[in-house]
Amino acid sequence: MAKSFAASAPGRVNLIGEHTDYNGGMVLPAALSVSLRLGLTPREDRQLVLKSTEYTKPVTRHLTDVAQAVWSDAALGAIREAIALGMLTGGANITVSSAIPVGAGLSSSAALIVAVLKAARSVSNAAWTDVELALAARRVENDFLGVPCGIMDQMAVALAKPGAAMALDTKTLKYRLLPLPASHQLVVLHSGISRQLNEGRYASRKQECDIAKAHFGTQDLCLLDPEMIKTSDLAQPARSRALHCATEHARVLAAADALEAGAMKQLGSLMNESHASMRDLFDISLPKIDALVADAVAMGAIGARLTGGGFGGCIVALVDNSLREDWLAQLLAKHPSAQFIDAARGSR
Ligand code: GLA
């Protein structure tokens, strides 16, 4: 029987730093314990046969197929990229088992692509680094799937490990792993509203950022002085979008410091400010999510915010361990369509 090559990748939650990863700024994602595992067996022909424990019927795709807005596209794009990098010479049989919810803003697609690339790397014994695989995974999203995302998700699922947050500079790809505290949890709740990054609203925010970039003559909106943006004559909504990027970047730097210092109150306040900025300046929240975030805080979380690309998906809330059980029960009783997904926490 042909040999199967195993690989896995975790889901990720971004603690703070939204829409900064294509504007030259910092992000602070953390790996979740929910993850995706797969086994890959190379084939000699040019077919991809994909099985998932969630779907009973295997999907067969030809390697020359174009993306069709279906879940197998991500694996197909990854196989094509693996061939372009010399890791594979033909198709593959892949069996996937994933606990990462799809359309929740937890990087299920990045995890699938990165895991396929990691398995393909073991097939060829090639020396590609995890950072190079993350860049390759982003090419699959941008060029094959038509999702104009930044680099955060791919870097997080390729390199982050549960128990630590990754303070990542998306301009240089330098990062520091910061241990999470064991005294608190970063609880991830699905709002009950699903969304897709290729549906247009993510792209329209990116286009508004492009208008601001052209106006200020820089790729790095995050590095601009917020006061200068505020008083500039850049038309709305691009001015507000740029202001979000610059202030959000500063909040990530402060949040990384707060996490290192164990200053949970400070971290929570920054999460609350980040949510307000996503709601008021970047306009990617929804009233139902604002209500969930507000109640999370009113019921005892130190801070809470929408996480991921926006327009649905998950929130993340910073909660003291001793309060978590009651807090969660109370919050879910008031928001029955919300759902507990996972909690990121440290061990010390
Ligand atoms: C999605 C994208 C990321 C990032 C976030 C917003 O998750 O894939 O690149 O832009 O949205 O922070």
Coordinates of C-alpha atoms and ligand atoms in Angstrom, one line a residue:
M1 CA 0.0 0.0 0.0
A2 CA 1.3 3.5 -0.8
K3 CA 2.7 5.4 2.1
S4 CA 0.5 8.1 3.7
F5 CA 2.1 11.4 4.9
A6 CA 0.5 12.9 8.0
A7 CA 0.3 16.6 8.9
S8 CA -1.8 18.8 11.1
A9 CA -2.6 22.5 11.7
P10 CA -4.5 24.3 14.4
G11 CA -7.3 26.8 14.1
R12 CA -6.3 30.2 15.3
V13 CA -7.9 33.1 17.1
N14 CA -6.6 36.6 16.7
L15 CA -6.5 38.3 20.2
I16 CA -6.1 41.8 18.7
G17 CA -4.9 43.5 15.5
E18 CA -7.5 43.2 12.8
H19 CA -7.0 44.2 9.1
T20 CA -3.5 45.3 10.0
D21 CA -1.8 42.3 8.2
Y22 CA -2.1 43.8 4.7
N23 CA -1.3 47.3 6.0
G24 CA 2.2 46.8 7.3
G25 CA 1.2 46.3 10.9
M26 CA 1.3 43.9 13.9
V27 CA -1.1 41.1 14.8
L28 CA -1.4 38.9 17.9
P29 CA -3.0 35.5 17.0
A30 CA -2.9 32.4 19.2
A31 CA -3.2 28.7 18.1
L32 CA -6.4 26.9 19.3
S33 CA -6.7 23.4 20.5
V34 CA -9.2 22.6 17.8
S35 CA -7.2 21.5 14.8
L36 CA -7.2 19.8 11.4
R37 CA -5.4 16.5 10.6
L38 CA -4.8 14.9 7.3
G39 CA -3.1 12.0 5.6
L40 CA -1.7 12.5 2.0
T41 CA -0.8 9.7 -0.4
P42 CA 0.8 10.8 -3.7
R43 CA -0.9 9.6 -7.0
E44 CA 0.7 9.1 -10.3
D45 CA -2.1 10.7 -12.3
R46 CA -3.3 14.3 -12.1
Q47 CA -6.3 13.8 -9.8
L48 CA -7.0 15.0 -6.3
V49 CA -9.3 12.6 -4.4
L50 CA -10.4 14.3 -1.1
K51 CA -12.2 12.6 1.7
S52 CA -13.4 14.3 4.8
T53 CA -14.7 12.7 8.0
E54 CA -17.5 15.3 7.7
Y55 CA -18.7 14.3 4.3
T56 CA -19.5 10.8 3.3
K57 CA -18.7 11.0 -0.4
P58 CA -15.1 11.6 -1.6
V59 CA -14.6 14.6 -4.0
T60 CA -12.5 14.1 -7.1
R61 CA -10.9 17.1 -8.8
H62 CA -8.6 17.3 -11.8
L63 CA -5.5 19.4 -11.2
T64 CA -6.3 21.7 -14.1
D65 CA -9.8 22.5 -12.6
V66 CA -10.4 26.2 -11.7
A67 CA -11.7 27.2 -8.3
Q68 CA -15.5 26.6 -8.0
A69 CA -16.2 28.2 -4.6
V70 CA -16.3 24.8 -2.9
W71 CA -14.3 23.5 0.1
S72 CA -12.1 21.2 -2.0
D73 CA -10.7 24.3 -3.8
A74 CA -8.3 25.0 -0.9
A75 CA -6.8 21.5 -1.1
L76 CA -6.7 21.7 -4.9
G77 CA -4.9 25.0 -4.8
A78 CA -2.4 23.6 -2.2
I79 CA -1.6 20.6 -4.4
R80 CA -1.0 22.8 -7.4
E81 CA 1.3 25.0 -5.3
A82 CA 3.1 21.9 -4.0
I83 CA 3.7 20.8 -7.6
A84 CA 5.0 24.3 -8.5
L85 CA 7.4 24.1 -5.6
G86 CA 8.7 20.7 -6.7
M87 CA 7.2 18.8 -3.6
L88 CA 4.9 16.6 -5.7
T89 CA 4.9 15.5 -9.3
G90 CA 1.2 14.6 -9.6
G91 CA -2.1 14.4 -7.7
A92 CA -2.9 12.9 -4.3
N93 CA -5.4 11.1 -2.1
I94 CA -6.1 13.2 1.0
T95 CA -8.2 12.3 4.0
V96 CA -9.1 15.2 6.2
S97 CA -10.5 15.3 9.7
S98 CA -11.2 18.7 11.1
A99 CA -12.7 20.2 14.3
I100 CA -12.2 23.8 13.1
P101 CA -15.6 25.3 12.2
V102 CA -15.8 26.6 8.7
G103 CA -16.8 30.3 8.1
A104 CA -16.1 31.2 11.7
G105 CA -13.0 33.4 11.2
L106 CA -10.8 30.7 12.8
S107 CA -8.7 30.0 9.7
S108 CA -10.1 26.6 8.6
S109 CA -9.0 27.3 5.1
A110 CA -5.5 28.4 6.0
A111 CA -5.2 25.2 8.2
L112 CA -6.2 23.0 5.3
I113 CA -3.8 24.6 2.8
V114 CA -0.8 24.7 5.3
A115 CA -1.4 21.1 6.4
V116 CA -1.5 19.9 2.7
L117 CA 1.8 21.8 2.1
K118 CA 3.4 20.3 5.2
A119 CA 2.4 16.8 4.2
A120 CA 3.7 17.4 0.6
R121 CA 7.0 18.8 2.1
S122 CA 7.5 15.5 3.9
V123 CA 6.8 13.5 0.7
S124 CA 9.7 15.3 -1.0
N125 CA 11.9 15.8 2.0
A126 CA 12.3 19.4 0.7
A127 CA 13.9 22.0 2.9
W128 CA 11.1 24.7 2.7
T129 CA 10.7 26.5 6.0
D130 CA 7.4 26.9 7.8
V131 CA 7.5 30.7 6.9
E132 CA 8.0 29.8 3.2
L133 CA 5.0 27.4 3.5
A134 CA 3.0 30.2 5.0
L135 CA 3.9 32.5 2.1
A136 CA 3.0 29.7 -0.4
A137 CA -0.4 29.2 1.4
R138 CA -1.1 32.9 1.1
R139 CA -0.4 32.6 -2.7
V140 CA -3.0 29.9 -2.9
E141 CA -5.6 32.1 -1.2
N142 CA -4.8 35.2 -3.2
D143 CA -4.1 33.8 -6.6
F144 CA -6.1 30.5 -6.8
L145 CA -9.1 31.1 -4.4
G146 CA -9.3 34.8 -5.1
V147 CA -9.3 35.7 -1.4
P148 CA -7.4 39.0 -1.0
C149 CA -6.2 38.1 2.6
G150 CA -3.0 39.1 4.4
I151 CA -0.4 36.8 5.9
M152 CA -1.7 36.4 9.5
D153 CA -3.7 33.2 9.3
Q154 CA -1.1 31.3 7.3
M155 CA 1.8 32.3 9.7
A156 CA -0.3 31.5 12.7
V157 CA -1.4 28.1 11.6
A158 CA 2.0 27.2 10.2
L159 CA 4.0 28.3 13.3
A160 CA 2.0 29.0 16.4
K161 CA 1.6 26.4 19.2
P162 CA -1.2 26.3 21.8
G163 CA -0.4 28.1 25.0
A164 CA 1.3 31.1 23.5
A165 CA 0.3 34.1 21.4
M166 CA 2.3 35.2 18.4
A167 CA 3.3 38.8 18.2
L168 CA 3.9 39.0 14.5
D169 CA 5.1 41.9 12.5
T170 CA 3.4 41.3 9.1
K171 CA 5.8 43.6 7.3
T172 CA 9.0 41.8 8.2
L173 CA 7.5 38.4 9.3
K174 CA 9.5 38.6 12.5
Y175 CA 7.7 37.3 15.6
R176 CA 7.9 36.6 19.3
L177 CA 5.9 33.8 21.0
L178 CA 4.4 35.2 24.3
P179 CA 3.2 32.6 26.8
L180 CA -0.5 33.1 27.7
P181 CA -1.4 33.2 31.4
A182 CA -2.9 30.2 33.2
S183 CA -5.0 32.4 35.4
H184 CA -7.2 33.6 32.6
Q185 CA -8.8 32.2 29.4
L186 CA -9.3 33.7 26.0
V187 CA -12.7 32.2 25.3
V188 CA -13.8 31.9 21.6
L189 CA -17.5 32.0 21.0
H190 CA -19.2 31.7 17.6
S191 CA -21.8 34.4 17.1
G192 CA -24.0 32.1 15.1
I193 CA -23.5 34.3 12.0
S194 CA -21.3 32.7 9.3
R195 CA -19.4 34.5 6.6
Q196 CA -16.9 34.0 3.8
L197 CA -13.9 36.1 2.9
N198 CA -14.6 35.8 -0.8
E199 CA -18.0 37.4 -0.5
G200 CA -16.9 40.9 -1.3
R201 CA -17.1 42.9 2.0
Y202 CA -13.5 41.9 3.0
A203 CA -12.3 43.0 -0.5
S204 CA -14.1 46.3 -0.3
R205 CA -12.4 47.2 3.0
K206 CA -9.1 46.3 1.3
Q207 CA -9.9 48.6 -1.6
E208 CA -10.7 51.5 0.8
C209 CA -7.3 50.9 2.4
D210 CA -5.8 51.0 -1.1
I211 CA -7.3 54.5 -1.6
A212 CA -5.7 55.6 1.7
K213 CA -2.4 54.1 0.7
A214 CA -2.4 56.0 -2.6
H215 CA -3.4 59.2 -0.8
F216 CA -0.6 59.0 1.7
G217 CA 1.9 57.4 -0.7
T218 CA 2.7 54.4 1.6
Q219 CA 1.9 50.7 1.8
D220 CA 2.1 50.9 5.6
L221 CA -1.1 52.6 6.8
C222 CA -0.4 51.1 10.3
L223 CA 2.8 53.1 10.6
L224 CA 1.2 56.5 10.0
D225 CA 0.6 59.0 12.8
P226 CA -3.1 58.8 13.8
E227 CA -3.3 62.6 14.4
M228 CA -2.0 63.2 10.9
I229 CA -4.7 60.9 9.5
K230 CA -7.4 62.6 11.5
T231 CA -6.6 66.1 10.2
S232 CA -5.9 65.0 6.6
D233 CA -8.2 65.8 3.7
L234 CA -8.6 62.2 2.7
A235 CA -12.3 61.6 2.0
Q236 CA -14.4 59.2 4.0
P237 CA -14.6 56.2 4.5
A238 CA -10.9 55.8 3.6
R239 CA -9.9 58.2 6.4
S240 CA -11.7 56.2 9.1
R241 CA -10.3 52.9 7.7
A242 CA -6.7 54.3 7.8
L243 CA -7.3 55.6 11.3
H244 CA -8.4 52.2 12.5
C245 CA -5.3 50.6 11.0
A246 CA -2.9 53.1 12.7
T247 CA -4.6 52.9 16.1
E248 CA -5.1 49.1 15.9
H249 CA -1.4 48.6 15.2
A250 CA -0.5 50.8 18.3
R251 CA -3.0 48.7 20.4
V252 CA -1.3 45.4 19.3
L253 CA 2.1 46.7 20.5
A254 CA 0.6 47.8 23.8
A255 CA -1.3 44.4 24.1
A256 CA 1.9 42.4 23.6
D257 CA 3.5 44.4 26.3
A258 CA 0.5 43.9 28.6
L259 CA 0.5 40.2 28.0
E260 CA 4.3 40.0 28.8
A261 CA 3.8 42.0 32.0
G262 CA 0.7 39.9 33.0
A263 CA -1.4 43.1 33.0
M264 CA -4.7 41.5 32.2
K265 CA -6.8 44.7 32.9
Q266 CA -4.7 46.6 30.4
L267 CA -5.1 43.8 27.8
G268 CA -8.8 43.7 28.3
S269 CA -9.2 47.5 27.8
L270 CA -7.2 47.3 24.6
M271 CA -9.5 44.5 23.4
N272 CA -12.6 46.7 24.2
E273 CA -11.0 49.6 22.3
S274 CA -10.2 47.4 19.4
H275 CA -13.8 46.3 19.2
A276 CA -15.0 49.9 19.2
S277 CA -12.6 50.8 16.4
M278 CA -13.8 47.8 14.3
R279 CA -17.4 48.9 14.9
D280 CA -17.1 52.6 14.4
L281 CA -14.1 53.2 12.1
F282 CA -13.6 50.0 10.1
D283 CA -17.3 49.1 10.1
I284 CA -16.9 45.3 10.1
S285 CA -19.1 44.5 13.1
L286 CA -22.9 43.7 13.1
P287 CA -25.5 44.8 15.8
K288 CA -25.8 41.2 17.0
I289 CA -22.1 40.9 17.5
D290 CA -21.9 44.2 19.3
A291 CA -24.6 43.0 21.6
L292 CA -22.7 39.7 22.3
V293 CA -19.5 41.6 23.0
A294 CA -21.2 44.2 25.2
D295 CA -23.0 41.4 27.3
A296 CA -19.7 39.4 27.5
V297 CA -18.1 42.5 29.2
A298 CA -21.2 43.4 31.3
M299 CA -21.3 39.8 32.6
G300 CA -17.7 39.9 33.8
A301 CA -15.2 39.5 31.0
I302 CA -12.2 41.8 31.3
G303 CA -12.4 42.6 27.6
A304 CA -14.1 41.2 24.5
R305 CA -14.0 41.8 20.8
L306 CA -15.0 40.5 17.4
T307 CA -12.1 38.5 16.0
G308 CA -11.1 37.7 12.4
G309 CA -12.2 39.4 9.1
G310 CA -15.5 40.6 10.4
F311 CA -19.2 40.5 9.3
G312 CA -19.9 37.5 11.5
G313 CA -17.8 34.6 12.9
C314 CA -16.4 34.6 16.4
I315 CA -15.8 36.9 19.3
V316 CA -12.9 36.4 21.8
A317 CA -13.3 37.3 25.5
L318 CA -10.7 37.6 28.2
V319 CA -12.1 35.9 31.4
D320 CA -10.8 35.0 34.8
N321 CA -10.7 31.2 35.2
S322 CA -12.7 31.3 38.4
L323 CA -15.6 33.2 36.7
R324 CA -15.6 31.4 33.4
E325 CA -18.2 28.7 34.0
D326 CA -20.9 31.0 35.4
W327 CA -20.1 33.7 32.9
L328 CA -20.4 31.4 30.0
A329 CA -23.7 29.9 31.2
Q330 CA -25.2 33.4 31.7
L331 CA -24.0 34.7 28.3
L332 CA -25.2 31.6 26.4
A333 CA -28.6 31.8 28.1
K334 CA -29.0 35.4 26.8
H335 CA -27.5 34.6 23.4
P336 CA -28.8 31.1 22.5
S337 CA -27.5 31.2 18.9
A338 CA -23.9 31.8 20.2
Q339 CA -21.8 28.7 20.7
F340 CA -18.7 27.9 22.7
I341 CA -15.8 26.8 20.4
D342 CA -12.6 26.8 22.4
A343 CA -10.4 28.7 24.9
A344 CA -6.8 29.7 24.5
R345 CA -4.9 29.6 27.8
G346 CA -1.5 29.1 29.2
S347 CA -0.1 26.5 31.5
R348 CA 1.8 28.6 33.9
Ligands
GLA1 C1 -8.9 37.3 7.7 C2 -7.8 37.3 6.8 C3 -6.5 37.9 7.5 C4 -6.8 39.2 8.2 C5 -8.1 39.1 9.0 C6 -8.4 40.4 9.6 O1 -8.8 36.4 8.7 O2 -7.5 36.1 6.3 O3 -5.4 38.0 6.6 O4 -6.8 40.2 7.3 O5 -9.1 38.6 8.3 O6 -7.5 40.8 10.6

